[in-house]
Coordinates of C-alpha atoms in Angstrom, one line a residue:
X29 CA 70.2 -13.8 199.1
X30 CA 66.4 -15.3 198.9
X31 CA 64.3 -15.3 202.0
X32 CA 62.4 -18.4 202.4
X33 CA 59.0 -18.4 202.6
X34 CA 58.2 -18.8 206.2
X35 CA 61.4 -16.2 207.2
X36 CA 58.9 -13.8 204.5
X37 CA 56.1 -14.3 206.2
X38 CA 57.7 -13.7 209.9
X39 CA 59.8 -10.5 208.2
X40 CA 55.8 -9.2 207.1
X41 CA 54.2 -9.8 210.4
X42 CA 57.2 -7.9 212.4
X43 CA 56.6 -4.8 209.5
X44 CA 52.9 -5.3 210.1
X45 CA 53.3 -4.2 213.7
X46 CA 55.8 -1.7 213.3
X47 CA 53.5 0.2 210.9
X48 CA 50.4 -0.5 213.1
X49 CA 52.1 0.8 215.9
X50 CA 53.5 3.7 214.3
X51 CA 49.7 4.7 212.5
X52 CA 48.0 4.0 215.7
X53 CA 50.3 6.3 217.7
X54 CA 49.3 9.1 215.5
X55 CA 45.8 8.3 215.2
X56 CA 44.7 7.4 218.6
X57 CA 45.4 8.8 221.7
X58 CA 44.1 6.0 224.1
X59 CA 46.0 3.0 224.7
X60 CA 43.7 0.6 223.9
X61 CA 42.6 2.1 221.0
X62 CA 46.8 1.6 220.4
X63 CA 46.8 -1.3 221.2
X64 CA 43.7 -2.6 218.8
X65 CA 45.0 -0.4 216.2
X66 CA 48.2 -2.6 216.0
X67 CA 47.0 -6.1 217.0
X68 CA 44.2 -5.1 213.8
X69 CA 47.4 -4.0 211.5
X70 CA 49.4 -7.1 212.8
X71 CA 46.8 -9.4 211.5
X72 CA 46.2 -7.6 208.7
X73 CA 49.6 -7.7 207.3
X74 CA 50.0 -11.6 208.5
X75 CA 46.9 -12.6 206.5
X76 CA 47.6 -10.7 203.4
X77 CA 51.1 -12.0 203.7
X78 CA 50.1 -15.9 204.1
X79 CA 47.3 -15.6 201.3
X80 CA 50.3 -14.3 198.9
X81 CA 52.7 -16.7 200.0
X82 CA 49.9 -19.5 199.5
X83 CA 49.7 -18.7 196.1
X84 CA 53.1 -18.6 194.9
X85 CA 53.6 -21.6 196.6
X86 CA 51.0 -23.1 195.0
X87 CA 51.3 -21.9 191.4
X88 CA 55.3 -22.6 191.7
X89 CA 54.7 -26.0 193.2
X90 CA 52.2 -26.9 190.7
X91 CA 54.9 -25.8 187.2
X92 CA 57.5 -27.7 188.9
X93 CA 55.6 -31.0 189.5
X94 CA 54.0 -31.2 186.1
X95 CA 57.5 -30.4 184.3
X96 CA 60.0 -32.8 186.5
X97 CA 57.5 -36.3 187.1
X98 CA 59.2 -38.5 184.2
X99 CA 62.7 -37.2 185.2
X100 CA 61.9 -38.5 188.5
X101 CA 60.4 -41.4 187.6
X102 CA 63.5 -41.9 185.5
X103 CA 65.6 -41.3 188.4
X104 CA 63.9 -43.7 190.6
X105 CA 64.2 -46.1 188.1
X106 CA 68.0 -45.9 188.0
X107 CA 67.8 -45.8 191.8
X108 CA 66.1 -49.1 192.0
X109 CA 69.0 -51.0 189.3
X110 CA 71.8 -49.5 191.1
X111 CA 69.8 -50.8 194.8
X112 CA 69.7 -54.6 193.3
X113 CA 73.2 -54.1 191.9
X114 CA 74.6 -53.6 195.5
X115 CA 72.0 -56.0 196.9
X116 CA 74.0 -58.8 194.5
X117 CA 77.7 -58.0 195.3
X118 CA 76.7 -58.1 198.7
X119 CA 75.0 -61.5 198.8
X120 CA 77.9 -62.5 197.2
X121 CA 80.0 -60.9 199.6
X122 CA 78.0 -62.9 202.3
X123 CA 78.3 -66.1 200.4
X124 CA 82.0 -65.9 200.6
X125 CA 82.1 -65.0 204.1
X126 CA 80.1 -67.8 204.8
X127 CA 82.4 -70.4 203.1
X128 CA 85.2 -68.5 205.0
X129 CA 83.9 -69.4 208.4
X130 CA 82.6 -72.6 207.2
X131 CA 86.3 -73.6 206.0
X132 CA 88.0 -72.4 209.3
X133 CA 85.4 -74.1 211.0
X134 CA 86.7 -77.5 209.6
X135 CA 90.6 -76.4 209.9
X136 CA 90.2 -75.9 213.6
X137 CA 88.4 -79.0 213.8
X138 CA 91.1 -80.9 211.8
X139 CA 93.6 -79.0 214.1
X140 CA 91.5 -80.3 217.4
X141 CA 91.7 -83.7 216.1
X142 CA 95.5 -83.4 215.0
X143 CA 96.4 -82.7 218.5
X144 CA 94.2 -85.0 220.2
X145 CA 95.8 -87.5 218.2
X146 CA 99.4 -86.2 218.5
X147 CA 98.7 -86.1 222.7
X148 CA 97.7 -89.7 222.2
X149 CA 100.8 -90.7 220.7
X150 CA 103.0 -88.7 222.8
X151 CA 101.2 -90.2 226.3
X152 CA 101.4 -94.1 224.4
X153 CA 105.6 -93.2 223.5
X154 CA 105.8 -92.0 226.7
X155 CA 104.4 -95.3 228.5
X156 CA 106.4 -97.4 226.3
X157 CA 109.3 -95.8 227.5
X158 CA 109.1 -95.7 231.1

């Protein structure tokens, strides 16, 4: 299991104090000297921690970025044709939803007008009868 870098740095900083506390209890025998002793350690350990931590981030960062750009760009580009692939199906997708409405639109118009006219001709039977 690899720690990450920040769980490192918080692992260093709790060791830091631990071993500040431990050398000031047997160097000092006043507890503010005990307590300077381990709030000196503490920061010790935290800065000599984040400079190392800095650095490997830096000089791993810096390998990776140089090796892996045209991969990425590469990727990116495949991205991009497989983004205005979808795009495509799915204005054509619209555009035959579209007719869809547009074509049910009319049918229930036609259907409107079908009864309307079959009412019509039911009331003009009906007074023709009676």
């Amino acid at each position: 299991m690899m720690l990450k870098m920040d769980n490192f740095l918080s692992f260093a900083i709790v060791n830091g104090f631990f071993i500040g506390l431990l050398l000031s209890f047997l160097k000092f025998d006043d507890p503010e000297m005990i307590v300077a002793g381990t709030l000196l350690s503490t920061i010790g350990f935290y800065l000599i921690t984040l400079v190392s931590v800095s650095f490997f981030i830096k000089f791993l960062t810096q390998k990776e970025s140089s090796i892996k750009k045209p991969s990425y760009n590469n990727l990116l580009e495949e991205y991009i044709e497989e983004f205005d692939k979808r795009e495509k199906a799915t204005n054509k997708i619209r555009g035959f939803l579209r007719t869809m409405e547009k074509t049910m639109r009319e049918e229930e118009k036609e259907e409107r007008v079908y009864k309307s006219n079959k009412d019509k001709l039911l009331e003009l039977a009906n007074e023709d009868i009676f």
